[in-house]
Structures are given as C-alpha cells and as structure tokens.
PDB file of C-alpha atoms and ligand atoms in Angstrom:
ATOM      1  CA  MET A   1       5.164  -3.067 -11.472  1.00  0.00           C
ATOM      2  CA  LYS A   2       5.764  -1.398 -14.824  1.00  0.00           C
ATOM      3  CA  LYS A   3       7.556   1.925 -14.422  1.00  0.00           C
ATOM      4  CA  ILE A   4      10.171   2.936 -11.867  1.00  0.00           C
ATOM      5  CA  CYS A   5      10.812   6.614 -11.305  1.00  0.00           C
ATOM      6  CA  VAL A   6      14.372   7.479 -10.300  1.00  0.00           C
ATOM      7  CA  PHE A   7      15.302  10.705  -8.515  1.00  0.00           C
ATOM      8  CA  CYS A   8      19.024  11.436  -8.573  1.00  0.00           C
ATOM      9  CA  GLY A   9      21.738  14.032  -8.887  1.00  0.00           C
ATOM     10  CA  SER A  10      22.091  16.070 -12.044  1.00  0.00           C
ATOM     11  CA  SER A  11      25.768  16.009 -11.031  1.00  0.00           C
ATOM     12  CA  PRO A  12      27.920  12.867 -10.834  1.00  0.00           C
ATOM     13  CA  GLY A  13      29.004  13.404  -7.215  1.00  0.00           C
ATOM     14  CA  ALA A  14      32.474  12.998  -5.733  1.00  0.00           C
ATOM     15  CA  ASP A  15      32.510   9.214  -5.354  1.00  0.00           C
ATOM     16  CA  LEU A  16      32.687   7.046  -8.487  1.00  0.00           C
ATOM     17  CA  ALA A  17      30.453   4.548  -6.672  1.00  0.00           C
ATOM     18  CA  TYR A  18      27.470   6.877  -7.293  1.00  0.00           C
ATOM     19  CA  LEU A  19      27.833   6.680 -11.080  1.00  0.00           C
ATOM     20  CA  GLN A  20      28.437   2.943 -10.854  1.00  0.00           C
ATOM     21  CA  MET A  21      25.253   2.492  -8.833  1.00  0.00           C
ATOM     22  CA  ALA A  22      23.233   4.625 -11.269  1.00  0.00           C
ATOM     23  CA  ASN A  23      24.481   2.311 -13.995  1.00  0.00           C
ATOM     24  CA  LYS A  24      23.596  -0.814 -11.999  1.00  0.00           C
ATOM     25  CA  LEU A  25      20.123   0.488 -11.230  1.00  0.00           C
ATOM     26  CA  GLY A  26      19.421   1.182 -14.914  1.00  0.00           C
ATOM     27  CA  GLU A  27      20.599  -2.332 -15.730  1.00  0.00           C
ATOM     28  CA  GLU A  28      18.379  -3.899 -13.066  1.00  0.00           C
ATOM     29  CA  ILE A  29      15.298  -1.935 -14.138  1.00  0.00           C
ATOM     30  CA  ALA A  30      15.841  -3.144 -17.709  1.00  0.00           C
ATOM     31  CA  ALA A  31      16.560  -6.735 -16.626  1.00  0.00           C
ATOM     32  CA  ARG A  32      13.125  -6.893 -14.996  1.00  0.00           C
ATOM     33  CA  GLY A  33      11.436  -5.564 -18.123  1.00  0.00           C
ATOM     34  CA  PHE A  34      10.465  -2.333 -16.376  1.00  0.00           C
ATOM     35  CA  GLY A  35      10.475   1.161 -17.832  1.00  0.00           C
ATOM     36  CA  LEU A  36      12.427   4.070 -16.345  1.00  0.00           C
ATOM     37  CA  VAL A  37      10.872   7.449 -15.615  1.00  0.00           C
ATOM     38  CA  TYR A  38      13.159  10.317 -14.659  1.00  0.00           C
ATOM     39  CA  GLY A  39      13.884  14.012 -15.156  1.00  0.00           C
ATOM     40  CA  GLY A  40      15.027  13.652 -18.793  1.00  0.00           C
ATOM     41  CA  SER A  41      18.485  15.168 -18.554  1.00  0.00           C
ATOM     42  CA  ASN A  42      21.778  13.734 -19.814  1.00  0.00           C
ATOM     43  CA  LEU A  43      23.776  15.141 -16.901  1.00  0.00           C
ATOM     44  CA  GLY A  44      25.378  13.399 -13.925  1.00  0.00           C
ATOM     45  CA  LEU A  45      23.666  10.401 -12.360  1.00  0.00           C
ATOM     46  CA  MET A  46      20.512  11.228 -14.323  1.00  0.00           C
ATOM     47  CA  GLY A  47      22.327  10.726 -17.629  1.00  0.00           C
ATOM     48  CA  GLU A  48      23.991   7.550 -16.372  1.00  0.00           C
ATOM     49  CA  VAL A  49      20.831   5.785 -15.188  1.00  0.00           C
ATOM     50  CA  ALA A  50      19.079   6.665 -18.464  1.00  0.00           C
ATOM     51  CA  LYS A  51      21.998   5.511 -20.605  1.00  0.00           C
ATOM     52  CA  SER A  52      22.244   2.248 -18.755  1.00  0.00           C
ATOM     53  CA  ALA A  53      18.495   1.537 -18.930  1.00  0.00           C
ATOM     54  CA  LEU A  54      18.452   2.354 -22.669  1.00  0.00           C
ATOM     55  CA  ASP A  55      21.601   0.305 -23.410  1.00  0.00           C
ATOM     56  CA  ASN A  56      19.965  -2.670 -21.702  1.00  0.00           C
ATOM     57  CA  GLY A  57      16.718  -2.377 -23.661  1.00  0.00           C
ATOM     58  CA  SER A  58      14.421  -0.481 -21.301  1.00  0.00           C
ATOM     59  CA  ASN A  59      11.889   2.157 -22.307  1.00  0.00           C
ATOM     60  CA  VAL A  60      12.939   5.487 -20.844  1.00  0.00           C
ATOM     61  CA  THR A  61      10.540   8.370 -20.300  1.00  0.00           C
ATOM     62  CA  GLY A  62      12.035  11.764 -19.495  1.00  0.00           C
ATOM     63  CA  ILE A  63       9.762  14.400 -17.993  1.00  0.00           C
ATOM     64  CA  MET A  64      11.053  17.956 -17.913  1.00  0.00           C
ATOM     65  CA  PRO A  65       9.641  21.430 -17.570  1.00  0.00           C
ATOM     66  CA  LYS A  66       9.965  23.572 -20.689  1.00  0.00           C
ATOM     67  CA  VAL A  67      12.660  25.774 -19.086  1.00  0.00           C
ATOM     68  CA  PHE A  68      15.096  22.837 -19.501  1.00  0.00           C
ATOM     69  CA  GLU A  69      13.923  21.705 -22.947  1.00  0.00           C
ATOM     70  CA  GLY A  70      16.656  21.663 -25.583  1.00  0.00           C
ATOM     71  CA  ARG A  71      19.355  22.570 -23.047  1.00  0.00           C
ATOM     72  CA  VAL A  72      20.194  19.412 -21.161  1.00  0.00           C
ATOM     73  CA  GLN A  73      17.842  16.752 -22.442  1.00  0.00           C
ATOM     74  CA  HIS A  74      19.022  13.241 -23.182  1.00  0.00           C
ATOM     75  CA  PRO A  75      19.209  12.728 -26.975  1.00  0.00           C
ATOM     76  CA  ASN A  76      17.922   9.130 -27.168  1.00  0.00           C
ATOM     77  CA  LEU A  77      14.888   8.926 -24.901  1.00  0.00           C
ATOM     78  CA  THR A  78      12.063   6.575 -25.801  1.00  0.00           C
ATOM     79  CA  GLU A  79       9.669   9.355 -24.863  1.00  0.00           C
ATOM     80  CA  LEU A  80      10.061  12.974 -23.751  1.00  0.00           C
ATOM     81  CA  ILE A  81       7.206  14.704 -21.959  1.00  0.00           C
ATOM     82  CA  VAL A  82       7.579  18.482 -21.645  1.00  0.00           C
ATOM     83  CA  THR A  83       5.431  20.246 -19.065  1.00  0.00           C
ATOM     84  CA  ASP A  84       4.746  23.932 -18.494  1.00  0.00           C
ATOM     85  CA  THR A  85       5.876  23.938 -14.864  1.00  0.00           C
ATOM     86  CA  MET A  86       7.977  22.026 -12.340  1.00  0.00           C
ATOM     87  CA  HIS A  87       4.866  21.141 -10.383  1.00  0.00           C
ATOM     88  CA  GLN A  88       3.136  19.643 -13.425  1.00  0.00           C
ATOM     89  CA  ARG A  89       6.289  17.700 -14.123  1.00  0.00           C
ATOM     90  CA  LYS A  90       6.344  16.106 -10.669  1.00  0.00           C
ATOM     91  CA  ALA A  91       2.624  15.356 -10.863  1.00  0.00           C
ATOM     92  CA  LYS A  92       3.192  13.543 -14.172  1.00  0.00           C
ATOM     93  CA  MET A  93       6.149  11.599 -12.752  1.00  0.00           C
ATOM     94  CA  PHE A  94       3.931  10.482  -9.895  1.00  0.00           C
ATOM     95  CA  GLU A  95       0.960   9.632 -12.098  1.00  0.00           C
ATOM     96  CA  ILE A  96       2.753   7.321 -14.531  1.00  0.00           C
ATOM     97  CA  SER A  97       5.175   5.591 -12.127  1.00  0.00           C
ATOM     98  CA  ASP A  98       4.621   2.538  -9.939  1.00  0.00           C
ATOM     99  CA  GLY A  99       7.492   3.072  -7.506  1.00  0.00           C
ATOM    100  CA  PHE A 100      10.212   5.621  -6.678  1.00  0.00           C
ATOM    101  CA  ILE A 101      13.924   5.240  -5.956  1.00  0.00           C
ATOM    102  CA  ALA A 102      16.313   7.961  -4.820  1.00  0.00           C
ATOM    103  CA  LEU A 103      19.987   7.626  -5.690  1.00  0.00           C
ATOM    104  CA  PRO A 104      22.436  10.139  -4.210  1.00  0.00           C
ATOM    105  CA  GLY A 105      21.706  13.704  -5.257  1.00  0.00           C
ATOM    106  CA  GLY A 106      21.241  17.270  -4.101  1.00  0.00           C
ATOM    107  CA  PHE A 107      18.315  19.543  -3.232  1.00  0.00           C
ATOM    108  CA  GLY A 108      16.313  18.517  -6.318  1.00  0.00           C
ATOM    109  CA  THR A 109      16.582  14.869  -5.325  1.00  0.00           C
ATOM    110  CA  PHE A 110      15.761  15.556  -1.655  1.00  0.00           C
ATOM    111  CA  GLU A 111      12.707  17.555  -2.626  1.00  0.00           C
ATOM    112  CA  GLU A 112      11.386  14.853  -4.948  1.00  0.00           C
ATOM    113  CA  LEU A 113      12.004  12.109  -2.374  1.00  0.00           C
ATOM    114  CA  LEU A 114      10.421  14.035   0.482  1.00  0.00           C
ATOM    115  CA  GLU A 115       7.374  14.872  -1.569  1.00  0.00           C
ATOM    116  CA  ILE A 116       6.669  11.187  -2.158  1.00  0.00           C
ATOM    117  CA  LEU A 117       7.225  10.411   1.555  1.00  0.00           C
ATOM    118  CA  THR A 118       4.864  13.259   2.466  1.00  0.00           C
ATOM    119  CA  TRP A 119       2.199  11.966   0.106  1.00  0.00           C
ATOM    120  CA  SER A 120       2.571   8.425   1.509  1.00  0.00           C
ATOM    121  CA  GLN A 121       1.886   9.491   5.076  1.00  0.00           C
ATOM    122  CA  ILE A 122      -1.345  11.288   4.171  1.00  0.00           C
ATOM    123  CA  GLY A 123      -2.538   8.413   1.987  1.00  0.00           C
ATOM    124  CA  TYR A 124      -2.185  10.387  -1.255  1.00  0.00           C
ATOM    125  CA  SER A 125       0.377   7.835  -2.460  1.00  0.00           C
ATOM    126  CA  SER A 126       0.202   4.095  -1.959  1.00  0.00           C
ATOM    127  CA  LYS A 127       3.282   3.459  -4.119  1.00  0.00           C
ATOM    128  CA  PRO A 128       6.588   2.183  -2.688  1.00  0.00           C
ATOM    129  CA  CYS A 129       9.534   4.514  -2.184  1.00  0.00           C
ATOM    130  CA  GLY A 130      13.145   3.440  -1.697  1.00  0.00           C
ATOM    131  CA  ILE A 131      16.520   4.976  -1.010  1.00  0.00           C
ATOM    132  CA  LEU A 132      19.676   3.511  -2.528  1.00  0.00           C
ATOM    133  CA  ASN A 133      22.100   4.374   0.218  1.00  0.00           C
ATOM    134  CA  VAL A 134      25.379   4.214  -1.709  1.00  0.00           C
ATOM    135  CA  ASN A 135      28.437   4.267   0.566  1.00  0.00           C
ATOM    136  CA  GLY A 136      26.389   5.719   3.421  1.00  0.00           C
ATOM    137  CA  TYR A 137      25.435   8.875   1.472  1.00  0.00           C
ATOM    138  CA  TYR A 138      22.032   9.045   3.183  1.00  0.00           C
ATOM    139  CA  ASP A 139      23.137   7.970   6.690  1.00  0.00           C
ATOM    140  CA  GLU A 140      22.717  11.436   8.230  1.00  0.00           C
ATOM    141  CA  LEU A 141      19.335  12.000   6.596  1.00  0.00           C
ATOM    142  CA  LEU A 142      18.121   8.621   7.851  1.00  0.00           C
ATOM    143  CA  LYS A 143      19.383   9.487  11.331  1.00  0.00           C
ATOM    144  CA  PHE A 144      17.490  12.743  11.133  1.00  0.00           C
ATOM    145  CA  PHE A 145      14.337  10.846  10.149  1.00  0.00           C
ATOM    146  CA  ASP A 146      14.849   8.736  13.304  1.00  0.00           C
ATOM    147  CA  LYS A 147      15.151  11.909  15.351  1.00  0.00           C
ATOM    148  CA  SER A 148      11.902  13.206  13.879  1.00  0.00           C
ATOM    149  CA  VAL A 149      10.230   9.981  15.051  1.00  0.00           C
ATOM    150  CA  GLU A 150      11.806  10.274  18.486  1.00  0.00           C
ATOM    151  CA  MET A 151      10.651  13.916  18.717  1.00  0.00           C
ATOM    152  CA  ARG A 152       7.109  12.872  17.754  1.00  0.00           C
ATOM    153  CA  PHE A 153       6.797  14.643  14.401  1.00  0.00           C
ATOM    154  CA  VAL A 154       6.779  11.484  12.271  1.00  0.00           C
ATOM    155  CA  LYS A 155       5.148   8.146  13.001  1.00  0.00           C
ATOM    156  CA  LYS A 156       7.518   5.205  13.259  1.00  0.00           C
ATOM    157  CA  GLU A 157       5.337   3.240  10.842  1.00  0.00           C
ATOM    158  CA  HIS A 158       5.829   5.947   8.200  1.00  0.00           C
ATOM    159  CA  ARG A 159       9.581   6.084   8.823  1.00  0.00           C
ATOM    160  CA  ASP A 160       9.805   2.300   8.622  1.00  0.00           C
ATOM    161  CA  ALA A 161       7.874   2.203   5.339  1.00  0.00           C
ATOM    162  CA  ILE A 162      10.860   3.786   3.558  1.00  0.00           C
ATOM    163  CA  ILE A 163      12.735   0.976   1.838  1.00  0.00           C
ATOM    164  CA  VAL A 164      16.460   1.487   2.352  1.00  0.00           C
ATOM    165  CA  ASP A 165      19.115  -0.753   0.845  1.00  0.00           C
ATOM    166  CA  THR A 166      22.469  -0.712  -0.896  1.00  0.00           C
ATOM    167  CA  ASP A 167      21.382  -3.163  -3.595  1.00  0.00           C
ATOM    168  CA  PRO A 168      18.915  -2.191  -6.355  1.00  0.00           C
ATOM    169  CA  LYS A 169      17.787  -5.829  -6.683  1.00  0.00           C
ATOM    170  CA  LYS A 170      16.730  -5.927  -3.032  1.00  0.00           C
ATOM    171  CA  ILE A 171      14.867  -2.628  -3.290  1.00  0.00           C
ATOM    172  CA  LEU A 172      12.927  -3.819  -6.335  1.00  0.00           C
ATOM    173  CA  ASP A 173      12.197  -7.178  -4.643  1.00  0.00           C
ATOM    174  CA  LYS A 174      10.788  -5.297  -1.648  1.00  0.00           C
ATOM    175  CA  PHE A 175       8.686  -3.118  -3.976  1.00  0.00           C
ATOM    176  CA  GLU A 176       6.880  -6.258  -5.170  1.00  0.00           C
ATOM    177  CA  LYS A 177       5.799  -7.041  -1.610  1.00  0.00           C
ATOM    178  CA  TYR A 178       5.124  -3.473  -0.493  1.00  0.00           C
ATOM    179  CA  LYS A 179       1.962  -2.767   1.442  1.00  0.00           C
ATOM    180  CA  PRO A 180       1.142   0.902   2.075  1.00  0.00           C
ATOM    181  CA  VAL A 181       0.832   2.013   5.693  1.00  0.00           C
ATOM    182  CA  ILE A 182      -2.755   3.063   6.204  1.00  0.00           C
ATOM    183  CA  ILE A 183      -2.826   4.976   9.468  1.00  0.00           C
ATOM    184  CA  ASP A 184      -3.643   8.501  10.502  1.00  0.00           C
ATOM    185  CA  LYS A 185      -0.702  10.878  10.015  1.00  0.00           C
ATOM    186  CA  TRP A 186      -1.151  13.073  13.067  1.00  0.00           C
ATOM    187  CA  ILE A 187       0.474  12.492  16.444  1.00  0.00           C
ATOM    188  CA  ASP A 188      -0.768  13.801  19.809  1.00  0.00           C
ATOM    189  CA  LYS A 189      -3.695  15.618  18.209  1.00  0.00           C
TER     190      LYS A 189
HETATM  191  P1  AMP B 201      19.771  17.667  -7.892  1.00  0.00           P
HETATM  192  O1  AMP B 201      19.722  16.474  -6.979  1.00  0.00           O
HETATM  193  O2  AMP B 201      19.667  18.964  -7.174  1.00  0.00           O
HETATM  194  O3  AMP B 201      20.889  17.615  -8.883  1.00  0.00           O
HETATM  195  O4  AMP B 201      18.420  17.590  -8.734  1.00  0.00           O
HETATM  196  C1  AMP B 201      18.118  16.412  -9.402  1.00  0.00           C
HETATM  197  C2  AMP B 201      16.636  16.216  -9.520  1.00  0.00           C
HETATM  198  O5  AMP B 201      16.006  17.448  -9.905  1.00  0.00           O
HETATM  199  C3  AMP B 201      16.370  15.182 -10.607  1.00  0.00           C
HETATM  200  O6  AMP B 201      15.775  13.982 -10.101  1.00  0.00           O
HETATM  201  C4  AMP B 201      15.480  15.901 -11.596  1.00  0.00           C
HETATM  202  O7  AMP B 201      14.155  15.418 -11.575  1.00  0.00           O
HETATM  203  C5  AMP B 201      15.551  17.383 -11.246  1.00  0.00           C
HETATM  204  N1  AMP B 201      16.542  18.066 -12.125  1.00  0.00           N
HETATM  205  C6  AMP B 201      17.648  18.734 -11.737  1.00  0.00           C
HETATM  206  N2  AMP B 201      18.364  19.176 -12.795  1.00  0.00           N
HETATM  207  C7  AMP B 201      17.692  18.802 -13.885  1.00  0.00           C
HETATM  208  C8  AMP B 201      17.900  18.944 -15.284  1.00  0.00           C
HETATM  209  N3  AMP B 201      18.969  19.558 -15.780  1.00  0.00           N
HETATM  210  N4  AMP B 201      16.980  18.416 -16.130  1.00  0.00           N
HETATM  211  C9  AMP B 201      15.899  17.795 -15.651  1.00  0.00           C
HETATM  212  N5  AMP B 201      15.653  17.612 -14.354  1.00  0.00           N
HETATM  213  C10 AMP B 201      16.525  18.113 -13.473  1.00  0.00           C
END
C-alpha cells in the first residue's frame, strides 16, 4: 500500500467533526508512510486533509483538471498533475492510487466514490474502497445501498465489500487485508 486517494468535500461542512476527521486521516496516512492523492484544492476538507498529510511529512499529489488550475490549488503540494478533462483526472487518480477513502462531501465526492464502487463490481478495480462515516453522515446512503441489495439491483457481496468505519486507522488496517470480490455482477439474468 503506497498511495491513498481521498475523496472529500471542497467545503468544510456544517459539523466541525468533518474537518477534524480530515485532519486525523491526513495524519494517519502520513504516520504509515503512505502518500496522499486527492483533487489538489486548498478548500474545505480537501485543503485540510492535504495540509495535515503535508505537515506530518507525507507526499501529497494533487490531480486537477486545467479548468481549476491556478484558482483553488493548494500552494505546497509535493506534486501537481494537471489534466485536460475531469475524466482524465479521475482515471489518473485511479491509476496511481492503491486504495480510496471517502470523507463527508457533496456531489463530487459521491460521484467519485460511486465510480470506484461501480468499477469494483465489474472487476475493473481490485483496489479497496472505504467510507469514513463521520457522525453518521453516510447513514442514509448506506441504508439506500442496503435497499438496492434488497431490491436485487446490487449483490450483497459487493455491498459488503465497502469498508465502513468511523476510525481512519481501522479503515487502513482493513485495506491491508482486503480481498476483491470476484463474482459476476448481474442478478437474475
Ligand atoms: P464536492 O464533494 O462536491 O465538494 O466535490 C469534491 C470532490 O470533487 C473532490 O474529491 C474533488 O476531487 C472534486 N473537486 C471539487 N471541487 C474541486 C476543486 N475546487 N478543485 C479540485 N477538485 C475539486
């Protein structure tokens, strides 16, 4: 495990616990000698996780599409990769990262998280994916995932492969032991 990609809000959110958790996650990534990969901005939880990882000695790679370049980028990144498009940016994030963690966030975060989950169930990704469920932020989404299993749109094995915890240490410990689910995606075909 070398590089952890973090998806998270470009806003700080309404609960101080979100910023605190972004800080703790950056610290934990650095403590394990891992690098951080993320969207490259200095805003909200994104800025906080990057600051914390950098302050604690981690290498931080920001990957942003050129529309954002020079507007919101973090000033002290170890490396900044600028891509032509959003899609190229996400492909690069996937290519260079060994695991993915979603902190609280908005549509951008949901989209990034769900893309990795989608890729896992079709065997395109064999990398672990976790959700840091700070103060129950993701409870409703997780419930909805359960409903999608119950309604036979998602296999239980794929739902259960999502690593959910409130402690970054536990998520990263589980990443070390992660085994991808290798089963057919389709139900009732
Ligand atoms: P959101 O959760 O809607 O705030 O979007 C956050 C996610 O979208 C992050 O994980 C980023 O990868 C991407 N993103 C949103 N805003 C920015 C930004 N200003 N700079 C770089 N990436 C961003």
